[in-house]
Coordinates of C-alpha atoms in Angstrom, one line a residue:
X1 CA -50.2 23.7 -43.2
X2 CA -49.0 20.2 -42.4
X3 CA -45.7 21.0 -43.8
X4 CA -45.4 24.3 -41.7
X5 CA -46.3 22.4 -38.5
X6 CA -43.4 19.8 -39.3
X7 CA -41.2 22.6 -40.2
X8 CA -42.0 24.2 -36.5
X9 CA -41.4 21.0 -34.8
X10 CA -38.0 20.2 -36.5
X11 CA -37.1 24.0 -35.6
X12 CA -38.1 23.4 -32.1
X13 CA -36.0 20.5 -31.9
X14 CA -33.2 22.0 -33.5
X15 CA -33.5 25.0 -31.1
X16 CA -33.5 22.8 -28.1
X17 CA -30.3 20.9 -29.4
X18 CA -28.4 24.0 -29.8
X19 CA -29.6 25.3 -26.4
X20 CA -28.3 22.1 -24.6
X21 CA -25.1 22.3 -26.7
X22 CA -24.7 25.9 -25.9
X23 CA -25.3 25.1 -22.1
X24 CA -22.5 22.5 -21.8
X25 CA -20.3 24.6 -23.7
X26 CA -21.0 27.5 -21.2
X27 CA -20.4 25.1 -18.3
X28 CA -17.3 23.9 -19.7
X29 CA -16.1 27.6 -20.0
X30 CA -17.1 28.4 -16.7
X31 CA -15.2 25.6 -15.1
X32 CA -12.1 26.6 -16.9
X33 CA -12.4 30.2 -15.9
X34 CA -13.3 29.5 -12.2
X35 CA -10.6 31.4 -10.0
X36 CA -9.5 33.4 -13.0
X37 CA -10.3 37.3 -12.7
X38 CA -10.0 38.7 -16.0
X39 CA -11.2 35.5 -17.7
X40 CA -9.1 35.8 -20.7
X41 CA -7.6 32.8 -22.4
X42 CA -4.0 33.6 -21.4
X43 CA -4.9 33.5 -17.7
X44 CA -6.9 30.4 -18.3
X45 CA -3.9 28.6 -20.0
X46 CA -1.4 30.1 -17.4
X47 CA -3.5 28.7 -14.8
X48 CA -3.9 25.2 -16.4
X49 CA -0.1 25.1 -17.0
X50 CA 0.9 26.1 -13.6
X51 CA -1.4 23.5 -12.0
X52 CA 0.2 21.0 -14.3
X53 CA 3.7 21.9 -13.3
X54 CA 2.7 21.7 -9.5
X55 CA 1.2 18.1 -10.4
X56 CA 4.6 17.0 -12.0
X57 CA 6.5 18.1 -9.1
X58 CA 4.2 16.2 -6.7
X59 CA 4.3 13.3 -8.7
X60 CA 8.3 13.2 -8.9
X61 CA 8.3 13.6 -5.0
X62 CA 5.9 10.9 -4.5
X63 CA 7.9 8.5 -6.9
X64 CA 10.8 9.2 -4.7
X65 CA 9.2 8.6 -1.7
X66 CA 7.6 5.1 -3.0
X67 CA 11.3 4.0 -4.2
X68 CA 12.6 4.9 -0.7
X69 CA 10.2 2.8 1.1
X70 CA 10.6 -0.2 -1.4
X71 CA 14.5 0.1 -0.6
X72 CA 13.6 0.3 3.2
X73 CA 11.0 -2.5 3.3
X74 CA 13.5 -5.3 3.2
X75 CA 14.6 -4.1 6.6
X76 CA 11.1 -4.4 8.2
X77 CA 9.9 -7.6 9.7
X78 CA 8.2 -9.6 7.2
X79 CA 8.2 -13.3 8.3
X80 CA 7.3 -14.8 11.6
X81 CA 7.2 -18.4 12.9
X82 CA 6.2 -19.8 16.3
X83 CA 6.1 -23.3 17.7
X84 CA 4.8 -24.5 21.1
X85 CA 6.4 -27.6 22.5
X86 CA 7.0 -29.6 25.7
X87 CA 10.8 -30.1 26.3
X88 CA 10.3 -32.4 29.0
X89 CA 8.1 -35.3 27.9
X90 CA 7.4 -36.5 31.5
X91 CA 5.8 -33.6 33.0
X92 CA 3.9 -30.4 32.0
X93 CA 2.2 -29.4 28.7
X94 CA 3.3 -27.2 25.7
X95 CA 4.4 -24.1 27.9
X96 CA 7.6 -23.6 26.1
X97 CA 8.0 -21.8 22.7
X98 CA 10.2 -20.7 20.1
X99 CA 9.6 -17.4 18.0
X100 CA 11.5 -16.7 15.1
X101 CA 11.2 -13.0 13.6
X102 CA 13.1 -12.2 10.1
X103 CA 13.3 -9.4 7.8
X104 CA 13.2 -9.3 4.0
X105 CA 16.7 -10.3 3.7
X106 CA 16.1 -13.5 6.4
X107 CA 18.1 -11.7 9.0
X108 CA 16.7 -11.8 12.5
X109 CA 16.4 -13.8 15.9
X110 CA 14.7 -16.7 17.3
X111 CA 13.8 -16.4 20.9
X112 CA 13.2 -19.6 22.9
X113 CA 11.4 -19.8 25.9
X114 CA 12.0 -23.0 28.1
X115 CA 9.2 -23.3 30.9
X116 CA 9.5 -25.6 34.0
X117 CA 7.8 -25.7 37.4
X118 CA 10.5 -23.4 38.8
X119 CA 11.3 -20.9 36.4
X120 CA 11.1 -19.9 32.9
X121 CA 14.4 -19.2 30.9
X122 CA 14.5 -17.1 27.8
X123 CA 17.2 -17.7 25.0
X124 CA 17.9 -15.4 21.9
X125 CA 20.0 -16.7 18.9
X126 CA 20.8 -14.4 15.7
X127 CA 19.9 -15.8 12.4
X128 CA 21.8 -14.4 9.3
X129 CA 20.4 -14.9 6.0
X130 CA 18.2 -17.7 6.8
X131 CA 21.2 -19.7 7.5
X132 CA 20.3 -22.5 10.3
X133 CA 23.1 -22.8 12.6
X134 CA 24.1 -26.2 14.0
X135 CA 23.8 -24.8 17.5
X136 CA 19.9 -24.8 17.1
X137 CA 17.4 -27.1 18.7
X138 CA 15.0 -29.2 16.5
X139 CA 12.3 -26.7 17.7
X140 CA 14.2 -23.7 16.8
X141 CA 15.0 -25.2 13.5
X142 CA 11.4 -25.7 12.7
X143 CA 10.4 -22.4 13.8
X144 CA 12.9 -20.7 11.4
X145 CA 11.6 -23.0 8.5
X146 CA 8.0 -21.9 9.4
X147 CA 9.0 -18.4 9.4
X148 CA 11.1 -18.5 6.0
X149 CA 7.8 -20.1 4.5
X150 CA 5.4 -17.2 5.8
X151 CA 5.0 -13.5 4.9
X152 CA 3.5 -11.0 7.1

């Protein structure tokens, strides 16, 4: 009687194992045949292949777009530097400023605002390839150097 009970238990475990495996197989087949009307193997494979082709086309388009973005990014603002200063040591505070804005190729401009009691004057000077022109003030040179070291 004991051998029969062991055999029945083993048979029950085997039956449960097969049931679980069959359920997993059935779920996998149901996922494959989703949205396929006749549910034959040719339709399933055609559906998978057409989805793969669409995905490949989309991936190629995304790669082209990413390449364009990388090519254009060097023209975006990437480096900024700002320095506040007092051009007139005897009066006022640090109300004047220099602001340098550069792109990925170190081209851009520096804006200088000189503040006095009567008015504020604003000057703009162009920067090419990060070259410091001799016509720049010390504050403008500091601002450009600060911008060259920064990354937005």
